[in-house]
mmCIF file of C-alpha atoms in Angstrom:
data_model
loop_
_atom_site.group_PDB
_atom_site.id
_atom_site.type_symbol
_atom_site.label_atom_id
_atom_site.label_comp_id
_atom_site.label_asym_id
_atom_site.label_seq_id
_atom_site.Cartn_x
_atom_site.Cartn_y
_atom_site.Cartn_z
ATOM 1 C CA UNK A 1219 0.000 0.000 0.000
ATOM 2 C CA UNK A 1220 2.646 2.555 1.112
ATOM 3 C CA UNK A 1221 4.938 1.151 -1.565
ATOM 4 C CA UNK A 1222 2.275 1.882 -4.193
ATOM 5 C CA UNK A 1223 1.717 5.444 -2.924
ATOM 6 C CA UNK A 1224 5.460 6.055 -2.888
ATOM 7 C CA UNK A 1225 5.926 4.703 -6.428
ATOM 8 C CA UNK A 1226 2.935 6.660 -7.701
ATOM 9 C CA UNK A 1227 4.148 9.966 -6.171
ATOM 10 C CA UNK A 1228 7.559 9.517 -7.749
ATOM 11 C CA UNK A 1229 6.017 8.767 -11.134
ATOM 12 C CA UNK A 1230 4.083 12.061 -11.223
ATOM 13 C CA UNK A 1231 4.967 14.946 -13.506
ATOM 14 C CA UNK A 1232 5.533 17.201 -10.484
ATOM 15 C CA UNK A 1233 8.037 14.799 -8.970
ATOM 16 C CA UNK A 1234 10.053 14.609 -12.189
ATOM 17 C CA UNK A 1235 9.839 18.365 -12.692
ATOM 18 C CA UNK A 1236 11.031 19.123 -9.141
ATOM 19 C CA UNK A 1237 13.925 16.644 -9.235
ATOM 20 C CA UNK A 1238 15.042 17.505 -12.768
ATOM 21 C CA UNK A 1239 15.186 21.201 -11.836
ATOM 22 C CA UNK A 1240 18.571 20.009 -10.691
ATOM 23 C CA UNK A 1241 20.787 22.339 -8.763
ATOM 24 C CA UNK A 1242 18.537 25.013 -7.329
ATOM 25 C CA UNK A 1243 14.984 23.881 -6.702
ATOM 26 C CA UNK A 1244 15.725 21.543 -3.799
ATOM 27 C CA UNK A 1245 18.153 23.738 -1.782
ATOM 28 C CA UNK A 1246 15.968 26.822 -2.304
ATOM 29 C CA UNK A 1247 12.866 24.923 -1.168
ATOM 30 C CA UNK A 1248 14.825 23.825 1.913
ATOM 31 C CA UNK A 1249 15.798 27.438 2.611
ATOM 32 C CA UNK A 1250 12.146 28.508 2.317
ATOM 33 C CA UNK A 1251 11.204 25.613 4.623
ATOM 34 C CA UNK A 1252 13.643 27.008 7.241
ATOM 35 C CA UNK A 1253 12.277 30.548 6.847
ATOM 36 C CA UNK A 1254 8.730 29.255 7.285
ATOM 37 C CA UNK A 1255 9.886 27.525 10.457
ATOM 38 C CA UNK A 1256 11.305 30.833 11.770
ATOM 39 C CA UNK A 1257 8.018 32.627 11.018
ATOM 40 C CA UNK A 1258 6.115 29.963 12.951
ATOM 41 C CA UNK A 1259 8.425 30.119 15.973
ATOM 42 C CA UNK A 1260 8.438 33.925 15.841
ATOM 43 C CA UNK A 1261 4.632 34.094 16.001
ATOM 44 C CA UNK A 1262 2.998 30.968 17.429
ATOM 45 C CA UNK A 1263 6.082 30.138 19.517
ATOM 46 C CA UNK A 1264 6.174 33.588 21.119
ATOM 47 C CA UNK A 1265 2.422 33.484 21.857
ATOM 48 C CA UNK A 1266 2.976 30.095 23.523
ATOM 49 C CA UNK A 1267 5.748 31.650 25.649
ATOM 50 C CA UNK A 1268 3.454 34.580 26.585
ATOM 51 C CA UNK A 1269 0.729 32.159 27.613
ATOM 52 C CA UNK A 1270 3.239 30.231 29.700
ATOM 53 C CA UNK A 1271 3.943 33.429 31.664
ATOM 54 C CA UNK A 1272 6.730 35.211 29.805
ATOM 55 C CA UNK A 1273 6.543 38.814 28.501
ATOM 56 C CA UNK A 1274 3.951 40.390 30.783
ATOM 57 C CA UNK A 1275 2.736 43.731 29.451
ATOM 58 C CA UNK A 1276 1.709 42.219 26.112
ATOM 59 C CA UNK A 1277 -1.847 40.928 25.780
ATOM 60 C CA UNK A 1278 -2.460 37.694 23.915
ATOM 61 C CA UNK A 1279 -4.918 39.583 21.685
ATOM 62 C CA UNK A 1280 -2.195 42.087 20.660
ATOM 63 C CA UNK A 1281 0.448 39.410 20.016
ATOM 64 C CA UNK A 1282 -2.112 37.295 18.180
ATOM 65 C CA UNK A 1283 -1.961 39.772 15.265
ATOM 66 C CA UNK A 1284 1.282 37.982 14.320
ATOM 67 C CA UNK A 1285 -0.540 34.686 13.775
ATOM 68 C CA UNK A 1286 -1.368 35.309 10.078
ATOM 69 C CA UNK A 1287 2.386 35.431 9.426
ATOM 70 C CA UNK A 1288 2.843 32.163 11.270
ATOM 71 C CA UNK A 1289 0.061 30.684 9.159
ATOM 72 C CA UNK A 1290 1.862 32.046 6.083
ATOM 73 C CA UNK A 1291 5.052 30.297 7.209
ATOM 74 C CA UNK A 1292 3.057 27.127 7.832
ATOM 75 C CA UNK A 1293 1.588 27.225 4.307
ATOM 76 C CA UNK A 1294 5.042 27.788 2.784
ATOM 77 C CA UNK A 1295 6.208 24.739 4.715
ATOM 78 C CA UNK A 1296 3.262 22.575 3.700
ATOM 79 C CA UNK A 1297 3.977 23.507 0.078
ATOM 80 C CA UNK A 1298 7.753 22.974 0.188
ATOM 81 C CA UNK A 1299 7.369 19.917 2.423
ATOM 82 C CA UNK A 1300 4.931 18.393 -0.068
ATOM 83 C CA UNK A 1301 7.458 18.999 -2.850
ATOM 84 C CA UNK A 1302 10.097 17.066 -0.882
ATOM 85 C CA UNK A 1303 7.750 14.124 -0.317
ATOM 86 C CA UNK A 1304 6.538 14.095 -3.923
ATOM 87 C CA UNK A 1305 10.070 14.527 -5.247
ATOM 88 C CA UNK A 1306 11.682 11.757 -3.202
ATOM 89 C CA UNK A 1307 8.719 9.830 -1.762
ATOM 90 C CA UNK A 1308 10.441 6.628 -0.624
ATOM 91 C CA UNK A 1309 12.967 8.635 1.415
ATOM 92 C CA UNK A 1310 10.122 10.052 3.513
ATOM 93 C CA UNK A 1311 7.269 7.572 3.627
ATOM 94 C CA UNK A 1312 9.491 4.813 5.064
ATOM 95 C CA UNK A 1313 11.490 7.182 7.303
ATOM 96 C CA UNK A 1314 10.967 6.912 11.098
ATOM 97 C CA UNK A 1315 11.955 10.554 11.746
ATOM 98 C CA UNK A 1316 9.405 11.707 9.145
ATOM 99 C CA UNK A 1317 6.721 9.556 10.783
ATOM 100 C CA UNK A 1318 7.461 11.056 14.215
ATOM 101 C CA UNK A 1319 7.279 14.509 12.634
ATOM 102 C CA UNK A 1320 3.876 13.773 11.059
ATOM 103 C CA UNK A 1321 2.544 12.362 14.351
ATOM 104 C CA UNK A 1322 3.490 15.550 16.207
ATOM 105 C CA UNK A 1323 2.065 17.715 13.392
ATOM 106 C CA UNK A 1324 -1.208 15.883 13.979
ATOM 107 C CA UNK A 1325 -1.031 16.454 17.754
ATOM 108 C CA UNK A 1326 -0.171 20.149 17.207
ATOM 109 C CA UNK A 1327 -3.102 20.460 14.777
ATOM 110 C CA UNK A 1328 -5.586 18.889 17.204
ATOM 111 C CA UNK A 1329 -4.211 21.109 19.986
ATOM 112 C CA UNK A 1330 -4.782 24.232 17.843
ATOM 113 C CA UNK A 1331 -8.365 23.163 17.042
ATOM 114 C CA UNK A 1332 -8.998 22.465 20.721
ATOM 115 C CA UNK A 1333 -7.536 25.821 21.785
ATOM 116 C CA UNK A 1334 -9.578 27.885 19.326
ATOM 117 C CA UNK A 1335 -12.809 26.020 20.055
ATOM 118 C CA UNK A 1336 -12.492 25.983 23.845
ATOM 119 C CA UNK A 1337 -10.308 28.780 25.207
ATOM 120 C CA UNK A 1338 -9.412 31.469 22.673
ATOM 121 C CA UNK A 1339 -12.532 33.638 23.142
ATOM 122 C CA UNK A 1340 -11.798 34.011 26.879
ATOM 123 C CA UNK A 1341 -8.038 34.273 26.427
ATOM 124 C CA UNK A 1342 -8.186 37.216 24.040
ATOM 125 C CA UNK A 1343 -10.219 39.204 26.589
ATOM 126 C CA UNK A 1344 -7.428 38.949 29.179
ATOM 127 C CA UNK A 1345 -5.310 42.051 29.809
ATOM 128 C CA UNK A 1346 -1.610 42.680 29.107
ATOM 129 C CA UNK A 1347 -0.513 41.749 32.626
ATOM 130 C CA UNK A 1348 -2.885 38.843 33.248
ATOM 131 C CA UNK A 1349 -1.741 35.323 33.972
ATOM 132 C CA UNK A 1350 -3.347 32.544 31.924
ATOM 133 C CA UNK A 1351 -5.620 29.863 33.390
ATOM 134 C CA UNK A 1352 -4.057 26.428 33.779
ATOM 135 C CA UNK A 1353 -5.818 24.859 30.770
ATOM 136 C CA UNK A 1354 -4.414 27.585 28.481
ATOM 137 C CA UNK A 1355 -0.922 27.099 29.931
ATOM 138 C CA UNK A 1356 -1.156 23.369 29.257
ATOM 139 C CA UNK A 1357 -2.234 23.938 25.643
ATOM 140 C CA UNK A 1358 0.609 26.439 25.148
ATOM 141 C CA UNK A 1359 3.069 23.916 26.597
ATOM 142 C CA UNK A 1360 1.750 21.188 24.296
ATOM 143 C CA UNK A 1361 2.049 23.532 21.303
ATOM 144 C CA UNK A 1362 5.624 24.610 22.082
ATOM 145 C CA UNK A 1363 6.702 21.019 22.780
ATOM 146 C CA UNK A 1364 5.118 19.813 19.531
ATOM 147 C CA UNK A 1365 6.906 22.447 17.427
ATOM 148 C CA UNK A 1366 10.267 21.678 19.070
ATOM 149 C CA UNK A 1367 9.761 17.954 18.363
ATOM 150 C CA UNK A 1368 8.596 18.724 14.794
ATOM 151 C CA UNK A 1369 11.716 20.816 14.051
ATOM 152 C CA UNK A 1370 13.987 18.225 15.664
ATOM 153 C CA UNK A 1371 12.447 15.222 13.905
ATOM 154 C CA UNK A 1372 12.383 17.169 10.639
ATOM 155 C CA UNK A 1373 16.087 17.888 10.859
ATOM 156 C CA UNK A 1374 16.751 14.213 11.661
ATOM 157 C CA UNK A 1375 14.970 12.939 8.515
ATOM 158 C CA UNK A 1376 18.183 12.986 6.487
ATOM 159 C CA UNK A 1377 19.904 10.736 9.069
ATOM 160 C CA UNK A 1378 17.117 8.136 9.073
ATOM 161 C CA UNK A 1379 16.997 7.424 5.347
ATOM 162 C CA UNK A 1380 15.592 3.940 4.770
ATOM 163 C CA UNK B 542 46.370 25.993 6.365
ATOM 164 C CA UNK B 543 45.985 22.369 5.346
ATOM 165 C CA UNK B 544 48.180 21.310 8.273
ATOM 166 C CA UNK B 545 45.816 23.130 10.630
ATOM 167 C CA UNK B 546 42.771 21.436 9.037
ATOM 168 C CA UNK B 547 44.430 18.015 9.366
ATOM 169 C CA UNK B 548 45.319 18.727 12.996
ATOM 170 C CA UNK B 549 41.696 19.675 13.775
ATOM 171 C CA UNK B 550 40.197 16.790 11.787
ATOM 172 C CA UNK B 551 42.325 14.201 13.598
ATOM 173 C CA UNK B 552 41.591 15.633 17.066
ATOM 174 C CA UNK B 553 39.423 13.569 19.443
ATOM 175 C CA UNK B 554 36.696 16.258 19.521
ATOM 176 C CA UNK B 555 36.484 16.342 15.712
ATOM 177 C CA UNK B 556 36.173 12.546 15.586
ATOM 178 C CA UNK B 557 33.471 12.717 18.269
ATOM 179 C CA UNK B 558 31.477 15.351 16.338
ATOM 180 C CA UNK B 559 31.628 13.225 13.166
ATOM 181 C CA UNK B 560 30.399 10.221 15.135
ATOM 182 C CA UNK B 561 33.578 8.275 14.411
ATOM 183 C CA UNK B 562 34.311 7.752 18.090
ATOM 184 C CA UNK B 563 31.803 7.214 20.870
ATOM 185 C CA UNK B 564 28.249 8.276 20.090
ATOM 186 C CA UNK B 565 27.164 7.882 16.464
ATOM 187 C CA UNK B 566 24.268 10.349 16.955
ATOM 188 C CA UNK B 567 26.531 13.239 18.034
ATOM 189 C CA UNK B 568 26.474 14.960 14.639
ATOM 190 C CA UNK B 569 22.690 14.698 14.050
ATOM 191 C CA UNK B 570 21.935 15.955 17.576
ATOM 192 C CA UNK B 571 24.304 18.949 17.174
ATOM 193 C CA UNK B 572 22.520 19.746 13.883
ATOM 194 C CA UNK B 573 19.142 19.542 15.652
ATOM 195 C CA UNK B 574 20.267 22.072 18.278
ATOM 196 C CA UNK B 575 21.564 24.338 15.492
ATOM 197 C CA UNK B 576 18.138 24.242 13.766
ATOM 198 C CA UNK B 577 16.228 24.891 17.019
ATOM 199 C CA UNK B 578 18.556 27.789 17.874
ATOM 200 C CA UNK B 579 17.955 29.233 14.409
ATOM 201 C CA UNK B 580 14.195 29.018 14.897
ATOM 202 C CA UNK B 581 14.168 30.878 18.198
ATOM 203 C CA UNK B 582 16.882 33.458 17.374
ATOM 204 C CA UNK B 583 15.478 34.374 13.957
ATOM 205 C CA UNK B 584 11.903 33.983 15.232
ATOM 206 C CA UNK B 585 12.385 36.607 17.966
ATOM 207 C CA UNK B 586 14.267 38.887 15.545
ATOM 208 C CA UNK B 587 11.462 38.583 12.964
ATOM 209 C CA UNK B 588 8.823 39.415 15.576
ATOM 210 C CA UNK B 589 10.727 42.574 16.608
ATOM 211 C CA UNK B 590 11.339 43.592 12.982
ATOM 212 C CA UNK B 591 7.731 42.856 12.050
ATOM 213 C CA UNK B 592 6.479 44.992 14.924
ATOM 214 C CA UNK B 593 8.820 47.833 13.853
ATOM 215 C CA UNK B 594 7.321 47.585 10.358
ATOM 216 C CA UNK B 595 3.842 48.011 11.789
ATOM 217 C CA UNK B 596 2.542 44.488 12.348
ATOM 218 C CA UNK B 597 0.678 43.823 15.624
ATOM 219 C CA UNK B 598 0.567 47.580 16.431
ATOM 220 C CA UNK B 599 -1.118 47.010 19.806
ATOM 221 C CA UNK B 600 2.029 45.300 21.133
ATOM 222 C CA UNK B 601 4.083 47.898 23.070
ATOM 223 C CA UNK B 602 7.415 47.667 21.227
ATOM 224 C CA UNK B 603 9.573 47.887 24.353
ATOM 225 C CA UNK B 604 7.781 44.936 25.931
ATOM 226 C CA UNK B 605 9.251 42.692 23.216
ATOM 227 C CA UNK B 606 12.585 43.109 25.029
ATOM 228 C CA UNK B 607 11.362 40.357 27.328
ATOM 229 C CA UNK B 608 11.848 37.844 24.510
ATOM 230 C CA UNK B 609 15.510 38.829 24.051
ATOM 231 C CA UNK B 610 16.790 36.344 26.673
ATOM 232 C CA UNK B 611 15.213 33.603 24.507
ATOM 233 C CA UNK B 612 17.079 34.947 21.471
ATOM 234 C CA UNK B 613 20.337 35.201 23.433
ATOM 235 C CA UNK B 614 20.019 31.630 24.734
ATOM 236 C CA UNK B 615 19.378 30.511 21.146
ATOM 237 C CA UNK B 616 22.452 32.471 20.011
ATOM 238 C CA UNK B 617 24.615 30.749 22.645
ATOM 239 C CA UNK B 618 23.259 27.347 21.521
ATOM 240 C CA UNK B 619 24.080 28.175 17.910
ATOM 241 C CA UNK B 620 27.558 29.544 18.578
ATOM 242 C CA UNK B 621 28.417 26.374 20.524
ATOM 243 C CA UNK B 622 26.789 23.978 18.035
ATOM 244 C CA UNK B 623 28.256 25.964 15.129
ATOM 245 C CA UNK B 624 31.789 25.761 16.549
ATOM 246 C CA UNK B 625 31.340 22.007 17.118
ATOM 247 C CA UNK B 626 30.218 21.552 13.483
ATOM 248 C CA UNK B 627 33.226 23.608 12.376
ATOM 249 C CA UNK B 628 35.555 21.405 14.448
ATOM 250 C CA UNK B 629 33.952 18.361 12.829
ATOM 251 C CA UNK B 630 34.394 19.591 9.249
ATOM 252 C CA UNK B 631 36.845 22.548 9.173
ATOM 253 C CA UNK B 632 37.949 22.007 5.560
ATOM 254 C CA UNK B 633 34.379 21.752 4.318
ATOM 255 C CA UNK B 634 33.370 25.111 5.843
ATOM 256 C CA UNK B 635 36.532 27.202 5.707
ATOM 257 C CA UNK B 636 37.378 26.463 2.059
ATOM 258 C CA UNK B 637 33.875 27.509 0.964
ATOM 259 C CA UNK B 638 33.273 31.246 0.281
ATOM 260 C CA UNK B 639 29.568 30.733 1.083
ATOM 261 C CA UNK B 640 30.521 30.050 4.718
ATOM 262 C CA UNK B 641 32.044 33.540 5.041
ATOM 263 C CA UNK B 642 28.938 35.072 3.436
ATOM 264 C CA UNK B 643 26.828 33.286 6.062
ATOM 265 C CA UNK B 644 29.020 34.585 8.910
ATOM 266 C CA UNK B 645 28.950 38.135 7.497
ATOM 267 C CA UNK B 646 25.137 38.095 7.222
ATOM 268 C CA UNK B 647 24.821 36.824 10.815
ATOM 269 C CA UNK B 648 27.299 39.402 12.138
ATOM 270 C CA UNK B 649 25.410 42.266 10.463
ATOM 271 C CA UNK B 650 22.015 40.898 11.547
ATOM 272 C CA UNK B 651 23.200 40.568 15.171
ATOM 273 C CA UNK B 652 24.655 44.078 15.104
ATOM 274 C CA UNK B 653 21.287 45.265 13.824
ATOM 275 C CA UNK B 654 19.428 43.350 16.576
ATOM 276 C CA UNK B 655 21.754 44.831 19.194
ATOM 277 C CA UNK B 656 21.057 48.349 17.902
ATOM 278 C CA UNK B 657 17.297 47.739 18.044
ATOM 279 C CA UNK B 658 17.599 46.296 21.558
ATOM 280 C CA UNK B 659 19.529 49.239 22.998
ATOM 281 C CA UNK B 660 18.373 52.210 20.926
ATOM 282 C CA UNK B 661 14.796 51.501 19.862
ATOM 283 C CA UNK B 662 13.242 49.001 22.277
ATOM 284 C CA UNK B 663 14.452 51.010 25.295
ATOM 285 C CA UNK B 664 12.832 54.243 24.105
ATOM 286 C CA UNK B 665 9.218 54.536 25.351
ATOM 287 C CA UNK B 666 8.292 57.043 22.611
ATOM 288 C CA UNK B 667 8.490 54.153 20.145
ATOM 289 C CA UNK B 668 6.154 51.890 22.149
ATOM 290 C CA UNK B 669 3.174 52.930 20.031
ATOM 291 C CA UNK B 670 2.707 54.570 16.663
ATOM 292 C CA UNK B 671 4.680 54.574 13.444
ATOM 293 C CA UNK B 672 8.463 54.393 13.629
ATOM 294 C CA UNK B 673 10.861 56.640 11.665
ATOM 295 C CA UNK B 674 11.498 55.563 8.075
ATOM 296 C CA UNK B 675 15.204 54.892 8.709
ATOM 297 C CA UNK B 676 14.312 52.550 11.566
ATOM 298 C CA UNK B 677 11.835 50.691 9.375
ATOM 299 C CA UNK B 678 14.439 50.363 6.622
ATOM 300 C CA UNK B 679 16.861 48.842 9.124
ATOM 301 C CA UNK B 680 14.152 46.336 10.133
ATOM 302 C CA UNK B 681 13.704 45.375 6.472
ATOM 303 C CA UNK B 682 17.485 45.033 6.113
ATOM 304 C CA UNK B 683 17.523 42.752 9.145
ATOM 305 C CA UNK B 684 14.883 40.460 7.621
ATOM 306 C CA UNK B 685 16.869 40.281 4.364
ATOM 307 C CA UNK B 686 20.079 39.513 6.308
ATOM 308 C CA UNK B 687 18.491 36.665 8.293
ATOM 309 C CA UNK B 688 16.983 35.196 5.113
ATOM 310 C CA UNK B 689 20.388 35.432 3.401
ATOM 311 C CA UNK B 690 22.107 33.758 6.353
ATOM 312 C CA UNK B 691 19.595 30.896 6.190
ATOM 313 C CA UNK B 692 20.036 30.452 2.417
ATOM 314 C CA UNK B 693 23.838 30.589 2.718
ATOM 315 C CA UNK B 694 23.740 28.116 5.596
ATOM 316 C CA UNK B 695 21.595 25.659 3.669
ATOM 317 C CA UNK B 696 23.781 26.002 0.573
ATOM 318 C CA UNK B 697 26.823 24.894 2.613
ATOM 319 C CA UNK B 698 25.578 21.330 2.170
ATOM 320 C CA UNK B 699 25.653 21.731 -1.625
ATOM 321 C CA UNK B 700 28.493 24.122 -2.498
ATOM 322 C CA UNK B 701 31.572 22.841 -0.633
ATOM 323 C CA UNK B 702 34.774 22.255 -2.597
ATOM 324 C CA UNK B 703 36.514 19.754 -0.312
ATOM 325 C CA UNK B 704 34.923 17.698 2.439
ATOM 326 C CA UNK B 705 38.096 16.830 4.391
ATOM 327 C CA UNK B 706 41.847 17.356 4.329
ATOM 328 C CA UNK B 707 42.604 13.892 5.739
#
């Protein structure tokens, strides 16, 4: 099943186009992937730190205006990440580091959905110097931990080639 | 120069970094720390520069100083992990012009961050409202420098002339 998906991805036009771009497409996509990562840490990561108690004097609502840029970084990374998987599918689909990364992306995604559906409306009403309730702190901790694991596992992919 | 590279590459620390003695995961774990440090250092810098350019205007600019310890810890992690990587592969880095471009971009970006930290973030008149054009241009320059450092860093894996001297 996975073998078939992997073979199919690598037989696509996009896969051939991306790989046969040769010298520049892959390294430049990797560079964009790193910049997207920095945008995510610099927005979502800093909001997580604020929720965990750092940087009093900034309200979550004010800092939350940075989130669209984090989402932009995330979309850049979904796009470039998809190119890597399509371009060299069997190096990712059978790679343990990639699987750990995907698992934590899923946990981070569920955590985001849970946060916005359960706590965000109350959190954005809190003032610049307010401490966050425990459930918000836990979700921020889960988020920050997930992103650290995602970056780490992502960087380890190249060392776990099947 | 080659004698110096050979001396470094045959040292016990260099062998340890390359995973040729002791722990075979040393090199991957050092790389992981280098990537995490990048994320937090550049992330904090981007947030400050973005705020200077007018994003998230309700955030009092000076209050972003509280994230600087995170950036400084990340910088320490990256200086240490970077030096270890350099000890592991001195020929690979030091014979590649791209490595010096990366270091130059980082030096200028850090100088820029330092100027923002001491001259802009400490001044309460900048906490709200639009910043002077020159300040905004320096924030744009900082973003370009960090992006260039990242591109140069990533290209090191593709552009080296010689891997080792031994």
